[in-house]
Coordinates of C-alpha atoms in Angstrom, one line a residue:
Chain M
M125 CA 30.4 -198.1 140.1
S126 CA 29.1 -196.1 137.1
S127 CA 30.8 -192.7 136.8
T128 CA 27.6 -191.2 135.4
V129 CA 26.2 -191.4 138.9
M130 CA 29.2 -190.6 141.0
K131 CA 30.7 -187.7 138.8
K132 CA 33.9 -186.0 139.4
S133 CA 31.8 -182.7 139.8
M134 CA 31.2 -183.9 143.3
Y135 CA 34.5 -182.3 144.3
W136 CA 32.8 -179.2 144.1
F137 CA 31.0 -180.1 147.5
A138 CA 34.3 -179.9 149.2
V139 CA 35.2 -176.4 148.4
P140 CA 33.7 -174.4 151.4
A141 CA 35.5 -176.6 153.8
L142 CA 38.6 -176.4 151.6
L143 CA 38.7 -172.9 151.7
F144 CA 38.3 -172.4 155.4
Y145 CA 40.8 -175.1 156.1
L146 CA 43.5 -174.0 153.7
T147 CA 43.1 -170.2 154.7
F148 CA 42.9 -170.7 158.7
W149 CA 44.8 -173.7 159.2
I150 CA 47.2 -175.0 156.3
F151 CA 48.4 -171.5 155.3
P152 CA 49.2 -170.4 158.8
I153 CA 51.2 -173.8 159.4
L154 CA 53.3 -173.0 156.2
R155 CA 54.0 -169.4 157.4
L156 CA 55.1 -171.1 160.7
F157 CA 58.2 -172.7 158.9
Q158 CA 59.0 -169.3 157.2
Y159 CA 58.9 -167.4 160.7
S160 CA 61.1 -170.0 162.2
I161 CA 64.1 -168.7 160.2
T162 CA 63.4 -164.9 161.1
D163 CA 63.7 -162.9 164.1
Y164 CA 60.1 -161.7 163.7
N165 CA 58.6 -160.4 167.0
G166 CA 54.9 -161.0 166.1
Y167 CA 54.0 -157.3 166.2
A168 CA 56.5 -155.2 164.1
Q169 CA 56.2 -155.5 160.1
A170 CA 59.9 -155.7 159.7
Y171 CA 61.9 -158.8 160.3
N172 CA 65.1 -160.4 158.9
Y173 CA 66.0 -163.7 157.9
I174 CA 68.5 -165.2 160.3
G175 CA 69.2 -168.7 159.0
F176 CA 69.0 -171.5 161.4
A177 CA 69.9 -169.4 164.5
N178 CA 66.6 -169.9 166.2
Y179 CA 67.2 -173.8 166.0
K180 CA 70.7 -173.5 167.1
E181 CA 69.8 -171.5 170.1
L182 CA 66.8 -174.0 171.1
F183 CA 69.0 -176.9 170.7
G184 CA 71.7 -175.1 173.1
S185 CA 69.1 -174.2 175.6
D186 CA 67.4 -176.2 178.3
I187 CA 63.8 -175.2 177.5
L188 CA 63.5 -177.6 174.4
G189 CA 64.6 -180.6 176.5
T190 CA 62.6 -179.6 179.6
S191 CA 59.4 -179.0 177.6
L192 CA 59.9 -182.2 175.6
K193 CA 60.4 -184.4 178.5
N194 CA 57.4 -182.9 180.2
T195 CA 55.2 -183.4 177.3
L196 CA 56.3 -187.0 176.7
I197 CA 55.6 -187.7 180.5
Y198 CA 52.2 -186.0 180.2
T199 CA 51.4 -188.1 177.2
F200 CA 52.7 -191.3 178.6
V201 CA 50.9 -191.1 181.8
T202 CA 47.5 -190.0 180.4
V203 CA 47.5 -192.7 177.5
I204 CA 48.3 -195.4 180.0
A205 CA 46.7 -194.4 183.3
G206 CA 44.0 -192.7 181.6
N207 CA 43.1 -195.9 179.4
M208 CA 43.5 -198.3 182.3
I209 CA 41.3 -196.3 184.7
G210 CA 38.7 -195.7 181.7
L211 CA 38.7 -199.5 180.9
A212 CA 38.4 -200.5 184.8
L213 CA 35.7 -197.9 184.9
A214 CA 33.7 -199.3 181.9
L215 CA 34.2 -203.0 183.1
L216 CA 32.7 -202.0 186.3
L217 CA 29.7 -200.1 184.9
N218 CA 29.2 -202.9 182.5
M219 CA 28.4 -205.4 185.1
K220 CA 24.8 -206.3 186.0
I221 CA 24.3 -204.0 189.1
R222 CA 21.6 -201.6 190.1
G223 CA 21.6 -198.3 188.6
T224 CA 24.6 -198.5 186.2
G225 CA 22.7 -196.0 183.9
I226 CA 22.8 -193.2 186.7
Y227 CA 26.6 -194.2 187.4
R228 CA 27.4 -193.8 183.8
S229 CA 25.8 -190.4 183.5
L230 CA 27.6 -189.5 186.7
A231 CA 31.0 -190.7 185.6
Y232 CA 30.5 -188.6 182.2
I233 CA 29.6 -185.4 184.0
P234 CA 33.3 -184.0 184.4
T235 CA 33.8 -183.9 180.5
L236 CA 31.1 -181.4 180.4
F237 CA 32.9 -178.7 182.2
S238 CA 35.1 -176.2 180.5
A239 CA 38.9 -176.6 181.1
I240 CA 38.8 -173.3 182.7
V241 CA 36.3 -174.4 185.4
V242 CA 38.1 -177.7 185.8
G243 CA 41.2 -175.6 186.3
F244 CA 39.7 -173.5 189.2
L245 CA 38.1 -176.6 190.9
W246 CA 41.1 -178.2 191.0
S247 CA 43.2 -175.3 192.1
Y248 CA 41.1 -175.3 195.1
V249 CA 41.7 -179.3 195.5
Y250 CA 45.3 -178.8 195.5
M251 CA 45.8 -175.5 197.4
P252 CA 48.1 -175.7 200.3
D253 CA 46.5 -175.1 203.9
Y254 CA 42.8 -174.4 202.9
G255 CA 42.5 -176.9 199.8
L256 CA 40.4 -179.8 199.7
I257 CA 43.3 -182.4 200.3
S258 CA 45.3 -180.3 202.9
S259 CA 42.1 -179.5 205.1
F260 CA 40.8 -183.1 204.6
L261 CA 44.3 -184.4 206.2
D262 CA 44.1 -181.7 208.8
K263 CA 40.8 -182.9 210.0
L264 CA 42.3 -186.4 210.3
G265 CA 44.7 -184.8 212.3
I266 CA 47.7 -185.3 209.8
A267 CA 49.6 -182.1 209.8
N268 CA 50.9 -181.5 206.3
E269 CA 52.7 -179.0 204.2
L270 CA 51.7 -180.5 200.9
N271 CA 51.8 -178.1 197.9
F272 CA 51.0 -180.1 195.0
L273 CA 51.1 -177.3 192.3
G274 CA 54.1 -175.4 194.0
D275 CA 56.5 -178.4 194.4
Y276 CA 58.8 -179.5 191.6
S277 CA 58.3 -183.1 192.1
T278 CA 54.7 -183.3 192.2
A279 CA 53.3 -180.2 189.9
L280 CA 53.5 -182.2 186.6
Y281 CA 51.8 -185.2 187.9
S282 CA 49.2 -183.2 189.6
I283 CA 48.0 -181.4 186.3
I284 CA 48.2 -184.7 184.6
F285 CA 45.7 -186.2 187.0
V286 CA 43.3 -183.3 186.3
E287 CA 43.5 -184.0 182.6
I288 CA 42.9 -187.6 183.4
W289 CA 39.9 -186.8 185.5
K290 CA 38.4 -184.6 182.8
T291 CA 38.6 -187.0 179.9
I292 CA 37.9 -190.2 181.7
G293 CA 34.1 -190.1 181.0
T294 CA 34.7 -189.9 177.2
T295 CA 37.2 -192.8 177.6
M296 CA 34.8 -194.9 179.5
I297 CA 31.8 -194.2 177.3
I298 CA 33.9 -195.4 174.1
F299 CA 35.1 -198.7 175.9
L300 CA 31.4 -199.2 177.1
A301 CA 30.3 -199.1 173.4
G302 CA 33.0 -201.4 172.6
L303 CA 32.0 -203.8 175.4
Q304 CA 28.4 -203.7 174.1
T305 CA 29.7 -205.5 170.8
V306 CA 31.2 -208.2 172.5
P307 CA 28.9 -211.1 171.9
T308 CA 27.3 -212.6 175.2
D309 CA 27.3 -216.4 173.7
L310 CA 31.1 -215.9 173.3
L311 CA 31.5 -215.0 177.1
E312 CA 29.0 -217.7 177.9
A313 CA 31.0 -220.2 176.0
G314 CA 34.1 -219.3 177.7
R315 CA 32.6 -219.6 181.2
M316 CA 31.4 -223.1 180.2
D317 CA 34.9 -223.9 179.3
G318 CA 36.0 -223.1 182.9
C319 CA 37.5 -219.6 182.0
G320 CA 37.7 -217.2 185.1
S321 CA 36.7 -213.6 184.6
W322 CA 40.5 -212.5 184.2
R323 CA 41.1 -215.0 181.5
L324 CA 38.0 -214.0 179.8
L325 CA 39.0 -210.3 180.0
R326 CA 42.4 -211.1 178.8
H327 CA 41.6 -213.3 176.0
V328 CA 38.1 -212.7 175.0
E329 CA 37.0 -208.9 175.9
I330 CA 40.3 -207.1 175.3
P331 CA 41.1 -208.5 171.7
L332 CA 37.3 -207.7 170.9
L333 CA 38.0 -204.2 172.1
A334 CA 40.7 -203.4 169.6
T335 CA 38.9 -200.8 167.8
A336 CA 37.9 -199.1 171.0
I337 CA 41.3 -199.2 172.2
T338 CA 43.0 -197.8 169.2
I339 CA 40.4 -194.8 169.3
N340 CA 40.9 -194.2 172.8
V341 CA 44.6 -194.4 172.9
T342 CA 44.9 -192.5 169.5
L343 CA 42.7 -189.6 171.0
S344 CA 44.8 -189.4 174.4
L345 CA 47.9 -189.4 172.5
I346 CA 47.0 -186.5 170.3
N347 CA 45.5 -185.0 173.3
G348 CA 48.5 -185.3 175.4
L349 CA 50.9 -184.1 172.8
K350 CA 49.0 -181.0 172.5
A351 CA 48.6 -180.5 176.3
F352 CA 48.4 -176.5 177.1
D353 CA 45.0 -176.0 179.0
F354 CA 46.2 -177.0 182.6
P355 CA 49.8 -175.7 182.5
F356 CA 48.3 -172.4 181.3
I357 CA 45.3 -172.2 183.7
M358 CA 46.8 -173.8 186.7
T359 CA 50.5 -173.3 186.9
N360 CA 51.7 -170.8 184.4
G361 CA 54.4 -173.7 183.5
G362 CA 55.8 -173.3 187.1
P363 CA 57.2 -173.8 189.4
G364 CA 60.2 -172.6 187.4
T365 CA 59.7 -174.8 184.1
A366 CA 58.3 -177.9 185.8
T367 CA 55.2 -178.1 183.9
N368 CA 56.1 -176.4 180.8
T369 CA 54.8 -178.6 178.0
L370 CA 56.0 -177.9 174.3
I371 CA 52.7 -176.1 173.3
Y372 CA 52.8 -174.0 176.5
S373 CA 56.5 -173.0 175.9
I374 CA 55.5 -171.9 172.4
Y375 CA 52.8 -169.8 173.7
K376 CA 55.0 -168.1 176.4
M377 CA 57.8 -167.6 174.1
A378 CA 55.5 -166.0 171.5
F379 CA 53.3 -163.9 173.8
T380 CA 54.9 -163.1 176.8
E381 CA 58.7 -163.1 175.5
Q382 CA 57.7 -161.8 172.1
L383 CA 60.3 -164.0 170.4
F384 CA 57.9 -165.1 167.5
G385 CA 60.8 -166.3 165.3
K386 CA 62.1 -168.5 168.2
A387 CA 58.6 -169.9 169.1
S388 CA 57.9 -170.6 165.3
A389 CA 61.0 -172.6 165.5
L390 CA 59.9 -174.5 168.6
G391 CA 56.6 -174.9 166.8
V392 CA 58.2 -176.6 163.8
I393 CA 60.2 -179.1 166.2
S394 CA 57.1 -179.9 168.1
F395 CA 55.2 -180.4 164.8
A396 CA 57.8 -182.7 163.7
V397 CA 57.8 -184.5 167.1
I398 CA 53.9 -184.8 167.2
I399 CA 53.6 -186.1 163.6
V400 CA 56.4 -188.7 164.0
I401 CA 55.1 -190.0 167.2
T402 CA 51.3 -190.1 166.1
A403 CA 52.4 -191.7 162.8
V404 CA 54.6 -194.4 163.9
F405 CA 51.9 -195.2 166.6
V406 CA 48.9 -195.3 164.2
L407 CA 50.8 -197.5 161.9
K408 CA 51.7 -199.8 164.6
M409 CA 48.3 -199.9 166.0
N410 CA 46.6 -200.6 162.6
K411 CA 49.0 -203.5 162.2
R412 CA 48.2 -205.1 165.5
E413 CA 44.5 -204.4 164.9
V414 CA 44.5 -206.5 161.7
S415 CA 46.5 -209.4 163.2
A416 CA 44.3 -209.5 166.2
Chain I
M13 CA 21.1 -216.6 194.0
T14 CA 23.8 -218.1 196.5
L15 CA 25.0 -216.2 199.2
R16 CA 28.5 -215.8 197.8
K17 CA 27.1 -214.5 194.7
W18 CA 24.8 -212.0 196.6
L19 CA 27.9 -211.0 198.6
S20 CA 30.1 -210.2 195.5
K21 CA 27.2 -208.4 193.9
G22 CA 27.0 -206.1 197.2
S23 CA 30.8 -205.8 197.1
I24 CA 30.7 -204.6 193.5
Q25 CA 28.0 -201.9 194.4
I26 CA 30.2 -200.8 197.1
V27 CA 33.3 -200.5 194.8
V28 CA 31.1 -198.6 192.4
L29 CA 29.7 -196.2 195.0
V30 CA 33.3 -195.4 196.4
V31 CA 34.9 -194.9 193.0
M32 CA 32.0 -192.7 192.1
A33 CA 32.1 -190.7 195.3
L34 CA 36.0 -190.2 194.8
N35 CA 35.5 -189.1 191.3
L36 CA 32.8 -186.4 192.2
I37 CA 34.2 -185.2 195.5
P38 CA 35.6 -181.9 193.9
L39 CA 32.4 -181.3 192.2
I40 CA 30.1 -181.9 195.5
I41 CA 32.4 -179.7 197.7
A42 CA 32.3 -177.1 195.3
F43 CA 28.6 -177.2 194.8
S44 CA 28.0 -177.2 198.6
T45 CA 30.4 -174.4 198.9
S46 CA 28.6 -172.2 196.3
L47 CA 25.6 -172.4 198.1
R48 CA 27.1 -170.3 201.0
D49 CA 27.0 -166.6 201.6
P50 CA 30.1 -164.9 200.2
S51 CA 31.2 -164.0 203.6
N52 CA 30.8 -167.6 205.1
N53 CA 34.4 -169.0 205.7
T54 CA 33.7 -172.1 207.4
N55 CA 35.7 -175.2 206.4
P56 CA 34.1 -176.4 202.9
L57 CA 34.3 -179.8 204.1
A58 CA 31.2 -179.2 206.3
L59 CA 28.9 -180.2 203.4
F60 CA 25.7 -178.2 202.9
Q61 CA 26.2 -176.2 206.0
E62 CA 24.1 -173.2 204.7
L63 CA 21.9 -172.9 201.7
S64 CA 22.0 -169.4 200.4
L65 CA 21.7 -168.0 196.7
A66 CA 23.9 -164.8 197.7
S67 CA 27.1 -166.3 195.9
Y68 CA 25.1 -167.2 192.8
K69 CA 23.7 -163.6 192.5
S70 CA 27.2 -162.1 193.0
A71 CA 28.7 -164.3 190.4
F72 CA 25.7 -163.8 188.1
E73 CA 26.1 -160.1 188.1
R74 CA 30.0 -160.3 188.1
M75 CA 30.1 -162.3 184.9
H76 CA 27.0 -160.7 183.3
F77 CA 25.4 -164.0 183.1
P78 CA 22.5 -163.3 180.4
E79 CA 24.8 -161.6 178.1
A80 CA 27.4 -164.2 178.4
L81 CA 24.8 -166.9 177.9
W82 CA 23.5 -165.4 174.7
N83 CA 27.0 -165.0 173.4
S84 CA 27.8 -168.5 173.9
I85 CA 24.4 -169.5 172.5
V86 CA 25.3 -167.5 169.2
L87 CA 28.9 -168.5 169.0
T88 CA 28.2 -172.2 169.3
G89 CA 24.9 -172.2 167.3
V90 CA 26.2 -170.4 164.2
S91 CA 29.6 -172.4 164.4
V92 CA 27.7 -175.7 164.6
I93 CA 25.3 -175.1 161.6
F94 CA 28.4 -174.3 159.4
V95 CA 30.4 -177.2 160.5
V96 CA 27.5 -179.5 159.7
L97 CA 26.9 -178.0 156.4
F98 CA 30.6 -177.7 155.4
A99 CA 31.7 -181.1 156.7
A100 CA 28.8 -183.0 155.2
M101 CA 29.3 -181.6 151.9
A102 CA 33.2 -182.2 151.9
S103 CA 32.7 -185.6 153.2
Y104 CA 30.4 -186.5 150.2
P105 CA 33.1 -186.8 147.4
M106 CA 35.7 -188.3 149.9
A107 CA 33.4 -191.0 150.7
R108 CA 31.9 -191.7 147.3
L109 CA 34.9 -191.2 144.8
K110 CA 37.5 -193.8 145.0
T111 CA 40.2 -191.9 143.4
K112 CA 43.7 -191.1 144.8
L113 CA 42.7 -187.4 145.2
S114 CA 39.9 -188.2 147.5
K115 CA 41.8 -190.6 149.5
F116 CA 44.4 -187.8 149.8
M117 CA 41.6 -185.3 150.7
Y118 CA 40.5 -187.6 153.6
L119 CA 44.0 -187.9 155.0
F120 CA 44.6 -184.1 154.3
F121 CA 41.7 -183.1 156.5
L122 CA 42.3 -185.8 159.2
S123 CA 46.0 -184.8 159.6
G124 CA 44.7 -181.4 160.8
L125 CA 43.8 -183.1 164.1
V126 CA 47.4 -183.2 165.5
V127 CA 48.2 -179.4 165.0
P128 CA 47.4 -177.4 168.1
A129 CA 46.0 -174.0 167.7
Q130 CA 48.4 -172.1 170.0
M131 CA 51.1 -173.0 167.7
V132 CA 49.8 -171.5 164.8
L133 CA 48.2 -168.5 166.3
I134 CA 50.1 -165.5 165.1
P135 CA 49.7 -166.4 161.5
I136 CA 46.0 -167.1 162.0
V137 CA 45.6 -163.6 163.3
Q138 CA 47.6 -162.1 160.5
M139 CA 45.4 -164.0 157.8
I140 CA 42.4 -162.8 159.5
N141 CA 43.9 -159.2 159.5
A142 CA 44.8 -159.5 155.7
L143 CA 41.3 -160.8 154.7
H144 CA 40.0 -157.6 156.4
I145 CA 37.9 -159.8 158.5
P146 CA 36.7 -157.6 161.5
T147 CA 38.0 -158.8 165.1
N148 CA 34.9 -158.6 167.1
Q149 CA 32.9 -161.3 169.2
Y150 CA 31.9 -163.2 166.1
T151 CA 35.6 -163.5 164.8
P152 CA 36.1 -166.9 166.8
I153 CA 33.4 -168.5 164.5
F154 CA 36.0 -168.7 161.8
M155 CA 38.5 -170.6 163.8
F156 CA 35.5 -172.9 165.4
I157 CA 34.6 -173.9 162.1
T158 CA 38.0 -174.6 160.8
C159 CA 39.2 -176.6 163.8
S160 CA 35.9 -178.8 163.8
L161 CA 36.5 -179.8 160.1
P162 CA 39.1 -182.7 160.8
F163 CA 37.2 -184.7 163.2
S164 CA 33.7 -184.0 161.7
T165 CA 34.7 -185.0 158.1
F166 CA 36.4 -188.2 159.7
L167 CA 32.8 -188.9 161.2
Y168 CA 30.7 -188.1 158.1
T169 CA 33.1 -189.9 155.6
G170 CA 32.9 -193.1 157.8
F171 CA 29.3 -192.9 158.0
I172 CA 28.4 -192.1 154.6
R173 CA 30.9 -195.1 153.2
S174 CA 29.1 -197.7 155.6
G175 CA 25.7 -196.2 156.4
V176 CA 24.4 -194.6 153.1
P177 CA 24.0 -197.2 150.3
E178 CA 24.9 -196.0 146.8
E179 CA 21.7 -197.6 145.5
V180 CA 19.5 -195.2 146.9
E181 CA 21.3 -192.4 145.0
E182 CA 21.1 -194.6 141.8
A183 CA 17.4 -194.6 142.1
A184 CA 17.3 -190.9 142.6
H185 CA 19.8 -190.5 139.6
I186 CA 17.4 -192.6 137.4
D187 CA 14.5 -190.3 138.7
G188 CA 16.5 -187.6 137.0
A189 CA 17.9 -185.7 140.1
G190 CA 20.9 -183.8 139.5
L191 CA 24.0 -184.1 141.8
F192 CA 23.1 -181.1 144.1
Q193 CA 19.4 -182.3 144.5
R194 CA 20.5 -185.6 145.3
F195 CA 22.8 -184.6 148.1
W196 CA 20.3 -182.4 149.9
T197 CA 17.2 -184.4 149.6
V198 CA 18.7 -188.2 149.6
V199 CA 22.0 -188.2 151.1
F200 CA 21.7 -185.4 153.7
P201 CA 18.6 -186.5 155.6
L202 CA 20.2 -190.0 156.0
L203 CA 23.0 -188.4 157.9
I204 CA 20.9 -187.4 160.9
P205 CA 22.5 -189.8 163.2
V206 CA 26.1 -188.8 162.6
T207 CA 25.0 -185.1 162.4
V208 CA 23.7 -185.4 166.0
S209 CA 27.1 -187.0 166.9
V210 CA 28.9 -184.1 165.1
I211 CA 26.7 -181.5 166.8
I212 CA 27.4 -182.9 170.2
T213 CA 31.3 -183.6 169.8
Q214 CA 31.9 -180.3 168.2
G215 CA 29.2 -178.2 170.1
V216 CA 30.7 -179.2 173.6
W217 CA 34.2 -178.3 172.7
I218 CA 33.2 -174.8 171.0
W219 CA 30.8 -174.0 174.0
N220 CA 33.7 -174.8 176.4
D221 CA 36.4 -173.0 174.5
Y222 CA 38.2 -170.2 176.1
F223 CA 41.3 -170.0 173.9
F224 CA 40.0 -168.5 170.7
N225 CA 37.6 -166.2 172.6
M226 CA 40.4 -164.9 174.6
I227 CA 42.4 -164.1 171.7
F228 CA 39.9 -162.1 169.7
I229 CA 37.3 -160.9 172.2
S230 CA 38.1 -158.1 174.6
G231 CA 34.5 -156.4 175.7
A232 CA 33.1 -158.0 179.0
D233 CA 29.6 -157.7 177.4
D234 CA 31.0 -159.6 174.3
S235 CA 32.4 -162.6 176.1
P236 CA 30.7 -166.0 176.2
L237 CA 30.5 -168.0 179.4
P238 CA 34.0 -169.6 179.6
L239 CA 35.5 -166.4 178.9
A240 CA 33.4 -164.6 181.5
M241 CA 35.3 -167.1 183.9
L242 CA 38.7 -165.6 183.0
G243 CA 37.6 -162.6 185.1
F244 CA 37.8 -164.8 188.3
L245 CA 41.4 -165.6 187.8
G246 CA 42.8 -163.8 190.5
D247 CA 40.3 -165.3 192.9
Q248 CA 42.4 -168.5 193.3
Q249 CA 44.9 -166.7 195.6
N250 CA 41.9 -165.1 197.7
P251 CA 40.1 -167.8 199.8
T252 CA 37.4 -165.5 200.8
Q253 CA 36.1 -165.4 197.3
W254 CA 35.9 -169.2 196.7
N255 CA 32.2 -169.2 197.3
V256 CA 31.5 -166.8 194.5
L257 CA 34.1 -168.6 192.4
F258 CA 32.6 -171.9 192.7
A259 CA 29.0 -170.4 192.0
A260 CA 30.5 -168.9 188.8
C261 CA 31.9 -172.4 187.9
F262 CA 28.4 -174.0 188.3
L263 CA 26.8 -171.1 186.4
C264 CA 29.2 -171.5 183.5
A265 CA 28.6 -175.4 183.5
L266 CA 24.9 -175.1 184.0
P267 CA 23.5 -175.0 180.4
L268 CA 25.5 -178.0 179.2
L269 CA 24.4 -179.9 182.5
L270 CA 20.9 -179.1 181.7
A271 CA 21.2 -180.1 178.0
F272 CA 23.0 -183.4 179.2
L273 CA 20.2 -183.9 181.6
F274 CA 17.7 -183.8 179.0
L275 CA 19.5 -185.1 175.9
Q276 CA 21.7 -187.9 177.6
K277 CA 20.8 -190.5 175.0
Y278 CA 22.0 -188.3 172.3
F279 CA 25.3 -187.3 174.3
I280 CA 26.2 -190.9 174.9
G281 CA 25.3 -192.1 171.6
G282 CA 26.8 -189.3 169.8
M283 CA 30.1 -189.9 171.5
T284 CA 30.2 -193.4 170.2
V285 CA 28.9 -193.4 166.5
G286 CA 32.4 -192.6 165.1
A287 CA 34.1 -194.8 167.7
V288 CA 32.4 -198.1 167.2
K289 CA 32.3 -198.1 163.6
G290 CA 36.0 -196.8 163.3

């Protein structure tokens, strides 16, 4: 490529984006590292450097372990269940049946709702006594005391389900687009050779879906590690700390407890966790995709 | 068609219908309930038992719907225009130059995807104060633009690399077009498919975002739609207000649902431009 056409002066085009990105994204992240070794409360101008006290305190308390565990469960379940349901839905709607276009659109609709609206709708679904599930069971004559969001053992899984419900449309659309790239003559050939639909799926379609799988899994992984909306809107992290994710804990620590230094330290730890998991995962996925 | 094949087709159809019904039940029940008078407390499971717009009227007034709609349009519109301009421009050198710097920049932008906004919020607010950017209803635009850059530059860079041949630029170069002119008159118009994708993916999240709005906007008349919904937060505990709350939910979602209805092709296509090319 001749450098007279693709000149280095092209870099000027990146200046506006870089200015925004550095000012409102990178610089604040660097400040986070600085604040993590202070007792800053987020409002007063004065603060002291206190070394690694915030980190020590965090590693000594339960909140780090609990939030980390909740976040990992949240991520694991959304990645695995979300992608499996999304793939199943895509395979179902890729079949030659009547009205697939309409079904695809309908399955996509939940993704258009704001998280806040979704949170309201599902709070109603889960509500004890008057809620959708409870009153439905009542109608069937099954007395119940279900309290999905109020019960320690179910609260986290209940909000994970909401996350999956909201994102399933996007996952499905990306899988459907991937399925469209599977050549039909390849499937025909497989069928001629006597492959059942399960074997076709396992040995022909899934390997060819590698790109779509990588994209979907990566997106849901990042999404899960950043989980905040539904703990914030639906449970306030409760009951107790049962739905405290890392990001929700940071938010609560910084804004309701006004411990910004400590929240920053938790932010730095979360940042490390997110980066490491994502990096390991992306490298693994890339390797697999190349060899597939 | 054999009987067996016909039966299996029928059973697939039934499976699809059941799955769809299960998936959409919360929306259907909420919609049917929103069409009741605010005082009607019969069990929501009785579908479409009353058809009244009274709850919508009440929600419409409580959320200042016309103002909220207008605020949403302005916030999303202005943000998306800048996202398209900035991201397309930044992606141009990243896609064209094969230097270490351009590779680094690409990863540098992409890595922004993993950072949650909640984590860096206080330094962001300080930055905005330090730059004397007034905090009013338009302040979230700065954050919407910034947070959209990672994914948008990823889409644009991939598209320019694979979809815009360098030959068209060489031709323009020979005709004497400068770099600036070449980008805007030759490259940018060829980016329409991925621009649609950027507008849809980024437009939807910006339209639906409540977080940055919540941080920067205080006045009720300045609130965009999702923020206006926050005013109904206490109603979750008060079952008599569910009818109005659900009406508000649908009013909030209505503009995007309408957009989806008319622009379905672009929504579905826009979601997948980046995904399939990887």
